[in-house]
PDB file of C-alpha atoms in Angstrom:
ATOM      1  CA  GLN A   1     -17.843  36.484   5.005  1.00  0.00           C
ATOM      2  CA  GLN A   2     -14.866  38.035   7.039  1.00  0.00           C
ATOM      3  CA  GLN A   3     -16.190  38.284   9.208  1.00  0.00           C
ATOM      4  CA  VAL A   4     -16.233  36.617  12.695  1.00  0.00           C
ATOM      5  CA  LYS A   5     -19.265  36.826  15.835  1.00  0.00           C
ATOM      6  CA  GLN A   6     -18.056  36.671  18.938  1.00  0.00           C
ATOM      7  CA  SER A   7     -20.786  35.820  22.014  1.00  0.00           C
ATOM      8  CA  PRO A   8     -21.854  36.878  24.297  1.00  0.00           C
ATOM      9  CA  GLN A   9     -20.189  41.413  23.987  1.00  0.00           C
ATOM     10  CA  SER A  10     -19.384  40.188  28.583  1.00  0.00           C
ATOM     11  CA  LEU A  11     -19.494  37.762  30.932  1.00  0.00           C
ATOM     12  CA  ILE A  12     -19.952  37.466  34.915  1.00  0.00           C
ATOM     13  CA  VAL A  13     -18.917  34.039  36.314  1.00  0.00           C
ATOM     14  CA  GLN A  14     -18.216  33.515  39.641  1.00  0.00           C
ATOM     15  CA  LYS A  15     -15.120  32.115  40.777  1.00  0.00           C
ATOM     16  CA  GLY A  16     -15.136  28.135  40.476  1.00  0.00           C
ATOM     17  CA  GLY A  17     -17.109  28.858  37.301  1.00  0.00           C
ATOM     18  CA  ILE A  18     -17.372  27.372  33.812  1.00  0.00           C
ATOM     19  CA  SER A  19     -16.889  30.828  31.793  1.00  0.00           C
ATOM     20  CA  ILE A  20     -18.093  30.207  27.800  1.00  0.00           C
ATOM     21  CA  ILE A  21     -16.953  32.263  24.836  1.00  0.00           C
ATOM     22  CA  ASN A  22     -19.061  31.580  21.470  1.00  0.00           C
ATOM     23  CA  CYS A  23     -17.439  32.583  17.972  1.00  0.00           C
ATOM     24  CA  ALA A  24     -18.979  31.903  14.469  1.00  0.00           C
ATOM     25  CA  TYR A  25     -17.448  32.299  10.630  1.00  0.00           C
ATOM     26  CA  GLU A  26     -18.785  32.003   7.349  1.00  0.00           C
ATOM     27  CA  ASN A  27     -15.632  31.552   5.369  1.00  0.00           C
ATOM     28  CA  THR A  28     -14.722  27.613   5.501  1.00  0.00           C
ATOM     29  CA  ALA A  29     -11.402  28.882   4.133  1.00  0.00           C
ATOM     30  CA  PHE A  30     -10.512  30.011   7.710  1.00  0.00           C
ATOM     31  CA  ASP A  31      -7.464  27.315   9.265  1.00  0.00           C
ATOM     32  CA  TYR A  32      -6.647  28.341  11.924  1.00  0.00           C
ATOM     33  CA  PHE A  33      -8.953  29.585  15.028  1.00  0.00           C
ATOM     34  CA  PRO A  34      -6.228  31.001  18.131  1.00  0.00           C
ATOM     35  CA  TRP A  35      -7.530  32.587  21.478  1.00  0.00           C
ATOM     36  CA  TYR A  36      -6.116  36.341  22.097  1.00  0.00           C
ATOM     37  CA  GLN A  37      -6.014  36.816  26.031  1.00  0.00           C
ATOM     38  CA  GLN A  38      -6.537  40.939  26.255  1.00  0.00           C
ATOM     39  CA  PHE A  39      -5.104  42.109  29.970  1.00  0.00           C
ATOM     40  CA  PRO A  40      -6.576  46.446  30.616  1.00  0.00           C
ATOM     41  CA  GLY A  41      -3.045  48.288  29.805  1.00  0.00           C
ATOM     42  CA  LYS A  42      -1.681  45.704  27.837  1.00  0.00           C
ATOM     43  CA  GLY A  43      -1.796  43.877  24.166  1.00  0.00           C
ATOM     44  CA  PRO A  44      -2.943  41.162  23.663  1.00  0.00           C
ATOM     45  CA  ALA A  45      -1.781  37.146  24.051  1.00  0.00           C
ATOM     46  CA  LEU A  46      -2.127  34.007  22.721  1.00  0.00           C
ATOM     47  CA  LEU A  47      -3.689  31.870  24.830  1.00  0.00           C
ATOM     48  CA  ILE A  48      -4.100  29.046  22.685  1.00  0.00           C
ATOM     49  CA  ALA A  49      -5.120  28.313  18.687  1.00  0.00           C
ATOM     50  CA  ILE A  50      -6.635  25.736  16.747  1.00  0.00           C
ATOM     51  CA  ARG A  51      -6.067  23.937  13.322  1.00  0.00           C
ATOM     52  CA  PRO A  52      -9.733  22.816  11.579  1.00  0.00           C
ATOM     53  CA  ASP A  53      -9.247  19.038  11.302  1.00  0.00           C
ATOM     54  CA  VAL A  54      -9.167  18.357  15.648  1.00  0.00           C
ATOM     55  CA  SER A  55     -12.599  18.829  17.521  1.00  0.00           C
ATOM     56  CA  GLU A  56     -11.228  19.490  20.603  1.00  0.00           C
ATOM     57  CA  LYS A  57      -8.137  21.027  22.522  1.00  0.00           C
ATOM     58  CA  LYS A  58      -7.599  21.385  26.062  1.00  0.00           C
ATOM     59  CA  GLU A  59      -4.549  22.999  27.485  1.00  0.00           C
ATOM     60  CA  GLY A  60      -4.837  23.534  31.735  1.00  0.00           C
ATOM     61  CA  ARG A  61      -7.633  24.839  32.271  1.00  0.00           C
ATOM     62  CA  PHE A  62      -8.567  26.293  29.230  1.00  0.00           C
ATOM     63  CA  THR A  63     -10.212  24.110  26.659  1.00  0.00           C
ATOM     64  CA  ILE A  64     -11.551  25.282  22.505  1.00  0.00           C
ATOM     65  CA  SER A  65     -14.168  23.075  21.312  1.00  0.00           C
ATOM     66  CA  PHE A  66     -14.506  23.267  16.736  1.00  0.00           C
ATOM     67  CA  ASN A  67     -17.451  22.301  15.189  1.00  0.00           C
ATOM     68  CA  LYS A  68     -16.498  22.311  11.307  1.00  0.00           C
ATOM     69  CA  SER A  69     -19.594  21.382   9.620  1.00  0.00           C
ATOM     70  CA  ALA A  70     -21.472  23.857  12.120  1.00  0.00           C
ATOM     71  CA  LYS A  71     -18.475  26.840  11.651  1.00  0.00           C
ATOM     72  CA  GLN A  72     -18.898  27.537  14.916  1.00  0.00           C
ATOM     73  CA  PHE A  73     -15.693  27.493  17.419  1.00  0.00           C
ATOM     74  CA  SER A  74     -16.178  28.192  21.632  1.00  0.00           C
ATOM     75  CA  LEU A  75     -13.764  28.550  24.983  1.00  0.00           C
ATOM     76  CA  HIS A  76     -14.226  26.971  28.075  1.00  0.00           C
ATOM     77  CA  ILE A  77     -12.149  28.573  31.174  1.00  0.00           C
ATOM     78  CA  MET A  78     -13.592  25.752  34.017  1.00  0.00           C
ATOM     79  CA  ASP A  79     -12.883  26.665  37.543  1.00  0.00           C
ATOM     80  CA  SER A  80     -12.594  30.105  36.420  1.00  0.00           C
ATOM     81  CA  GLN A  81     -10.917  32.650  38.621  1.00  0.00           C
ATOM     82  CA  PRO A  82     -10.460  36.063  39.216  1.00  0.00           C
ATOM     83  CA  GLY A  83      -7.022  36.146  38.292  1.00  0.00           C
ATOM     84  CA  ASP A  84      -9.657  35.648  35.042  1.00  0.00           C
ATOM     85  CA  SER A  85     -10.490  38.496  34.241  1.00  0.00           C
ATOM     86  CA  ALA A  86     -10.121  39.615  30.892  1.00  0.00           C
ATOM     87  CA  THR A  87     -11.449  40.537  27.508  1.00  0.00           C
ATOM     88  CA  TYR A  88     -10.677  37.304  25.158  1.00  0.00           C
ATOM     89  CA  PHE A  89     -10.619  37.513  21.307  1.00  0.00           C
ATOM     90  CA  CYS A  90     -11.411  35.124  18.761  1.00  0.00           C
ATOM     91  CA  ALA A  91      -9.690  35.031  16.312  1.00  0.00           C
ATOM     92  CA  ALA A  92      -9.666  32.992  12.513  1.00  0.00           C
ATOM     93  CA  LEU A  93      -6.928  33.212   9.415  1.00  0.00           C
ATOM     94  CA  SER A  94      -6.824  31.215   6.406  1.00  0.00           C
ATOM     95  CA  GLY A  95      -5.232  30.810   3.030  1.00  0.00           C
ATOM     96  CA  GLY A  96      -1.421  30.629   4.620  1.00  0.00           C
ATOM     97  CA  TYR A  97      -1.437  34.187   5.662  1.00  0.00           C
ATOM     98  CA  ASN A  98      -0.852  35.278   9.155  1.00  0.00           C
ATOM     99  CA  LYS A  99      -3.734  37.984   8.836  1.00  0.00           C
ATOM    100  CA  LEU A 100      -5.883  37.446  12.370  1.00  0.00           C
ATOM    101  CA  ILE A 101      -9.621  38.498  11.491  1.00  0.00           C
ATOM    102  CA  PHE A 102     -10.797  38.970  15.445  1.00  0.00           C
ATOM    103  CA  GLY A 103     -13.731  39.168  16.766  1.00  0.00           C
ATOM    104  CA  ALA A 104     -15.174  41.739  19.275  1.00  0.00           C
ATOM    105  CA  GLY A 105     -14.494  40.299  22.017  1.00  0.00           C
ATOM    106  CA  THR A 106     -15.315  39.020  25.238  1.00  0.00           C
ATOM    107  CA  ARG A 107     -15.444  41.467  28.706  1.00  0.00           C
ATOM    108  CA  LEU A 108     -14.914  38.317  31.152  1.00  0.00           C
ATOM    109  CA  ALA A 109     -15.243  39.084  35.108  1.00  0.00           C
ATOM    110  CA  VAL A 110     -14.775  36.262  37.038  1.00  0.00           C
ATOM    111  CA  HIS A 111     -16.110  37.345  40.717  1.00  0.00           C
ATOM    112  CA  PRO A 112     -14.832  35.587  44.127  1.00  0.00           C
TER     113      PRO A 112
ATOM    114  CA  GLU B   1       7.385  41.548  28.933  1.00  0.00           C
ATOM    115  CA  THR B   2       6.843  40.434  24.843  1.00  0.00           C
ATOM    116  CA  GLY B   3       9.428  41.452  23.033  1.00  0.00           C
ATOM    117  CA  VAL B   4       7.277  43.849  21.276  1.00  0.00           C
ATOM    118  CA  THR B   5       8.019  47.406  22.238  1.00  0.00           C
ATOM    119  CA  GLN B   6       6.113  50.511  21.769  1.00  0.00           C
ATOM    120  CA  THR B   7       6.689  54.501  22.473  1.00  0.00           C
ATOM    121  CA  PRO B   8       4.918  56.479  23.397  1.00  0.00           C
ATOM    122  CA  ARG B   9       2.412  54.859  25.718  1.00  0.00           C
ATOM    123  CA  HIS B  10       0.003  57.704  25.496  1.00  0.00           C
ATOM    124  CA  LEU B  11       0.484  60.342  22.894  1.00  0.00           C
ATOM    125  CA  VAL B  12      -2.397  63.837  22.266  1.00  0.00           C
ATOM    126  CA  MET B  13      -2.465  65.358  19.151  1.00  0.00           C
ATOM    127  CA  GLY B  14      -4.716  68.426  17.657  1.00  0.00           C
ATOM    128  CA  MET B  15      -5.347  68.285  14.061  1.00  0.00           C
ATOM    129  CA  THR B  16      -2.524  69.903  12.599  1.00  0.00           C
ATOM    130  CA  ASN B  17       0.181  68.324  14.817  1.00  0.00           C
ATOM    131  CA  LYS B  18       2.096  65.216  12.145  1.00  0.00           C
ATOM    132  CA  LYS B  19       3.695  62.353  14.942  1.00  0.00           C
ATOM    133  CA  SER B  20       5.335  59.366  14.731  1.00  0.00           C
ATOM    134  CA  LEU B  21       4.399  56.126  17.444  1.00  0.00           C
ATOM    135  CA  LYS B  22       7.256  53.939  16.964  1.00  0.00           C
ATOM    136  CA  CYS B  23       8.052  50.122  17.138  1.00  0.00           C
ATOM    137  CA  GLU B  24      10.619  48.145  17.835  1.00  0.00           C
ATOM    138  CA  GLN B  25      10.787  44.030  18.489  1.00  0.00           C
ATOM    139  CA  HIS B  26      14.042  41.545  19.946  1.00  0.00           C
ATOM    140  CA  LEU B  27      12.361  38.685  18.459  1.00  0.00           C
ATOM    141  CA  GLY B  28      13.889  38.283  15.463  1.00  0.00           C
ATOM    142  CA  HIS B  29      10.552  38.321  13.725  1.00  0.00           C
ATOM    143  CA  ASN B  30      11.021  39.023  10.240  1.00  0.00           C
ATOM    144  CA  ALA B  31       6.700  39.731   9.918  1.00  0.00           C
ATOM    145  CA  MET B  32       5.663  42.947  11.111  1.00  0.00           C
ATOM    146  CA  TYR B  33       2.058  44.606  11.462  1.00  0.00           C
ATOM    147  CA  TRP B  34       0.136  47.402  12.887  1.00  0.00           C
ATOM    148  CA  TYR B  35      -3.479  47.516  14.459  1.00  0.00           C
ATOM    149  CA  LYS B  36      -5.962  49.846  15.289  1.00  0.00           C
ATOM    150  CA  GLN B  37      -7.468  49.180  18.310  1.00  0.00           C
ATOM    151  CA  SER B  38     -11.409  51.366  18.485  1.00  0.00           C
ATOM    152  CA  ALA B  39     -14.314  50.370  21.005  1.00  0.00           C
ATOM    153  CA  LYS B  40     -16.449  50.730  18.337  1.00  0.00           C
ATOM    154  CA  LYS B  41     -14.772  48.173  15.644  1.00  0.00           C
ATOM    155  CA  PRO B  42     -13.187  44.543  16.165  1.00  0.00           C
ATOM    156  CA  LEU B  43      -9.487  45.193  16.606  1.00  0.00           C
ATOM    157  CA  GLU B  44      -8.462  45.545  13.108  1.00  0.00           C
ATOM    158  CA  LEU B  45      -5.205  44.967  10.903  1.00  0.00           C
ATOM    159  CA  MET B  46      -3.686  48.539   9.470  1.00  0.00           C
ATOM    160  CA  PHE B  47      -0.575  47.272   7.871  1.00  0.00           C
ATOM    161  CA  VAL B  48       1.969  44.147   7.397  1.00  0.00           C
ATOM    162  CA  TYR B  49       5.805  43.822   6.629  1.00  0.00           C
ATOM    163  CA  ASN B  50       7.848  41.385   5.908  1.00  0.00           C
ATOM    164  CA  PHE B  51      11.249  41.549   6.270  1.00  0.00           C
ATOM    165  CA  LYS B  52      10.611  45.171   5.790  1.00  0.00           C
ATOM    166  CA  GLU B  53       7.981  44.995   2.885  1.00  0.00           C
ATOM    167  CA  GLN B  54       5.130  46.139   3.130  1.00  0.00           C
ATOM    168  CA  THR B  55       2.746  43.391   2.130  1.00  0.00           C
ATOM    169  CA  GLU B  56      -0.656  44.323   3.055  1.00  0.00           C
ATOM    170  CA  ASN B  57      -2.434  48.004   3.046  1.00  0.00           C
ATOM    171  CA  ASN B  58      -5.738  47.748   5.105  1.00  0.00           C
ATOM    172  CA  SER B  59      -7.242  50.587   3.454  1.00  0.00           C
ATOM    173  CA  VAL B  60      -6.356  52.696   5.388  1.00  0.00           C
ATOM    174  CA  PRO B  61      -6.483  56.526   4.682  1.00  0.00           C
ATOM    175  CA  SER B  62      -3.081  58.719   3.404  1.00  0.00           C
ATOM    176  CA  ARG B  63      -2.888  60.250   6.773  1.00  0.00           C
ATOM    177  CA  PHE B  64      -1.572  56.823   8.614  1.00  0.00           C
ATOM    178  CA  SER B  65       2.303  56.665   7.591  1.00  0.00           C
ATOM    179  CA  PRO B  66       4.730  53.989   7.717  1.00  0.00           C
ATOM    180  CA  GLU B  67       8.351  53.024   7.721  1.00  0.00           C
ATOM    181  CA  CYS B  68      10.377  49.632   8.233  1.00  0.00           C
ATOM    182  CA  PRO B  69      13.297  50.723   8.685  1.00  0.00           C
ATOM    183  CA  ASN B  70      14.252  47.535   9.458  1.00  0.00           C
ATOM    184  CA  SER B  71      12.923  43.763  10.122  1.00  0.00           C
ATOM    185  CA  SER B  72      13.133  44.657  14.424  1.00  0.00           C
ATOM    186  CA  HIS B  73      11.533  48.656  13.312  1.00  0.00           C
ATOM    187  CA  LEU B  74       8.429  49.808  12.680  1.00  0.00           C
ATOM    188  CA  PHE B  75       6.615  53.297  12.820  1.00  0.00           C
ATOM    189  CA  LEU B  76       3.609  54.440  12.277  1.00  0.00           C
ATOM    190  CA  HIS B  77       3.555  58.447  10.658  1.00  0.00           C
ATOM    191  CA  LEU B  78       0.329  60.322  11.458  1.00  0.00           C
ATOM    192  CA  HIS B  79      -0.684  63.254  10.183  1.00  0.00           C
ATOM    193  CA  THR B  80      -3.332  65.758   9.689  1.00  0.00           C
ATOM    194  CA  LEU B  81      -5.374  63.082  12.149  1.00  0.00           C
ATOM    195  CA  GLN B  82      -9.588  63.217  12.587  1.00  0.00           C
ATOM    196  CA  PRO B  83     -10.753  62.417  15.856  1.00  0.00           C
ATOM    197  CA  GLU B  84     -12.649  59.744  14.973  1.00  0.00           C
ATOM    198  CA  ASP B  85      -8.675  58.512  14.554  1.00  0.00           C
ATOM    199  CA  SER B  86      -8.345  58.378  18.936  1.00  0.00           C
ATOM    200  CA  ALA B  87      -7.895  54.398  19.419  1.00  0.00           C
ATOM    201  CA  LEU B  88      -5.286  52.509  20.661  1.00  0.00           C
ATOM    202  CA  TYR B  89      -3.059  51.877  17.593  1.00  0.00           C
ATOM    203  CA  LEU B  90      -0.799  48.199  18.615  1.00  0.00           C
ATOM    204  CA  CYS B  91       2.295  46.792  17.156  1.00  0.00           C
ATOM    205  CA  ALA B  92       3.392  43.018  16.183  1.00  0.00           C
ATOM    206  CA  SER B  93       5.111  40.916  15.038  1.00  0.00           C
ATOM    207  CA  SER B  94       6.137  37.375  13.745  1.00  0.00           C
ATOM    208  CA  LEU B  95       9.018  35.422  12.512  1.00  0.00           C
ATOM    209  CA  ALA B  96       7.511  34.569  10.093  1.00  0.00           C
ATOM    210  CA  LEU B  97       3.946  35.068   7.301  1.00  0.00           C
ATOM    211  CA  ALA B  98       2.427  32.161   6.766  1.00  0.00           C
ATOM    212  CA  SER B  99      -0.484  30.898   9.059  1.00  0.00           C
ATOM    213  CA  GLY B 100      -0.076  29.223  12.518  1.00  0.00           C
ATOM    214  CA  ASN B 101       3.591  31.875  13.684  1.00  0.00           C
ATOM    215  CA  THR B 102       2.796  32.879  16.931  1.00  0.00           C
ATOM    216  CA  ILE B 103       1.852  36.855  16.692  1.00  0.00           C
ATOM    217  CA  TYR B 104       3.087  38.796  19.391  1.00  0.00           C
ATOM    218  CA  PHE B 105       1.774  42.437  20.309  1.00  0.00           C
ATOM    219  CA  GLY B 106       3.094  44.948  21.914  1.00  0.00           C
ATOM    220  CA  GLU B 107       1.332  46.702  24.690  1.00  0.00           C
ATOM    221  CA  GLY B 108      -0.002  49.220  22.371  1.00  0.00           C
ATOM    222  CA  SER B 109       0.376  53.318  21.787  1.00  0.00           C
ATOM    223  CA  TRP B 110      -2.904  55.657  23.257  1.00  0.00           C
ATOM    224  CA  LEU B 111      -3.718  57.947  20.640  1.00  0.00           C
ATOM    225  CA  THR B 112      -5.825  60.786  21.247  1.00  0.00           C
ATOM    226  CA  VAL B 113      -7.102  63.661  18.318  1.00  0.00           C
ATOM    227  CA  VAL B 114      -7.368  66.488  20.059  1.00  0.00           C
TER     228      VAL B 114
END
């Protein structure tokens, strides 16, 4: 019940396309859903985050869509660029406590 | 540069060695974390410290021993490790332990156990 399931494991997108990464969870106590971006040789860095009281949050080319009833959330990268090539992790936490539960990660490659 | 510095960046150790990983944050944060990242599993939380007191030990084997002398420094002491402990060990910090405080990660220490 503490798991966050992420798909796909890897994704190849052409430059200018839309990248979509999906996550699902079971624990209804989760109340904060961040996405992290990790480049090779670097630690993960917070990209964007959402709370379940909103259905969508947009920051630049990055959008989180959240479906509370389905217990799913997704990351959309519009106009994908080669510089977006990285591994993306969804995560969740609950109970007012900063204990991140991570998905398995999606390796995104954006081809020119 | 996230403000969380880890040393060494790479470490190779034998199964009978004792070594330590060091983490330092220059962000004035009060909560610090150790995470393990391996190819076969999602990022796993190992330990949590808040105001230098341990608040979480996520069933980590005793061959990993954390130490937090102050809110800015965190160590992970390693002793009699196994080859399956080879992984990237990530240190992180946040201003507070409460949900929603952004967690900042260091670049990690790559550990290889031979």
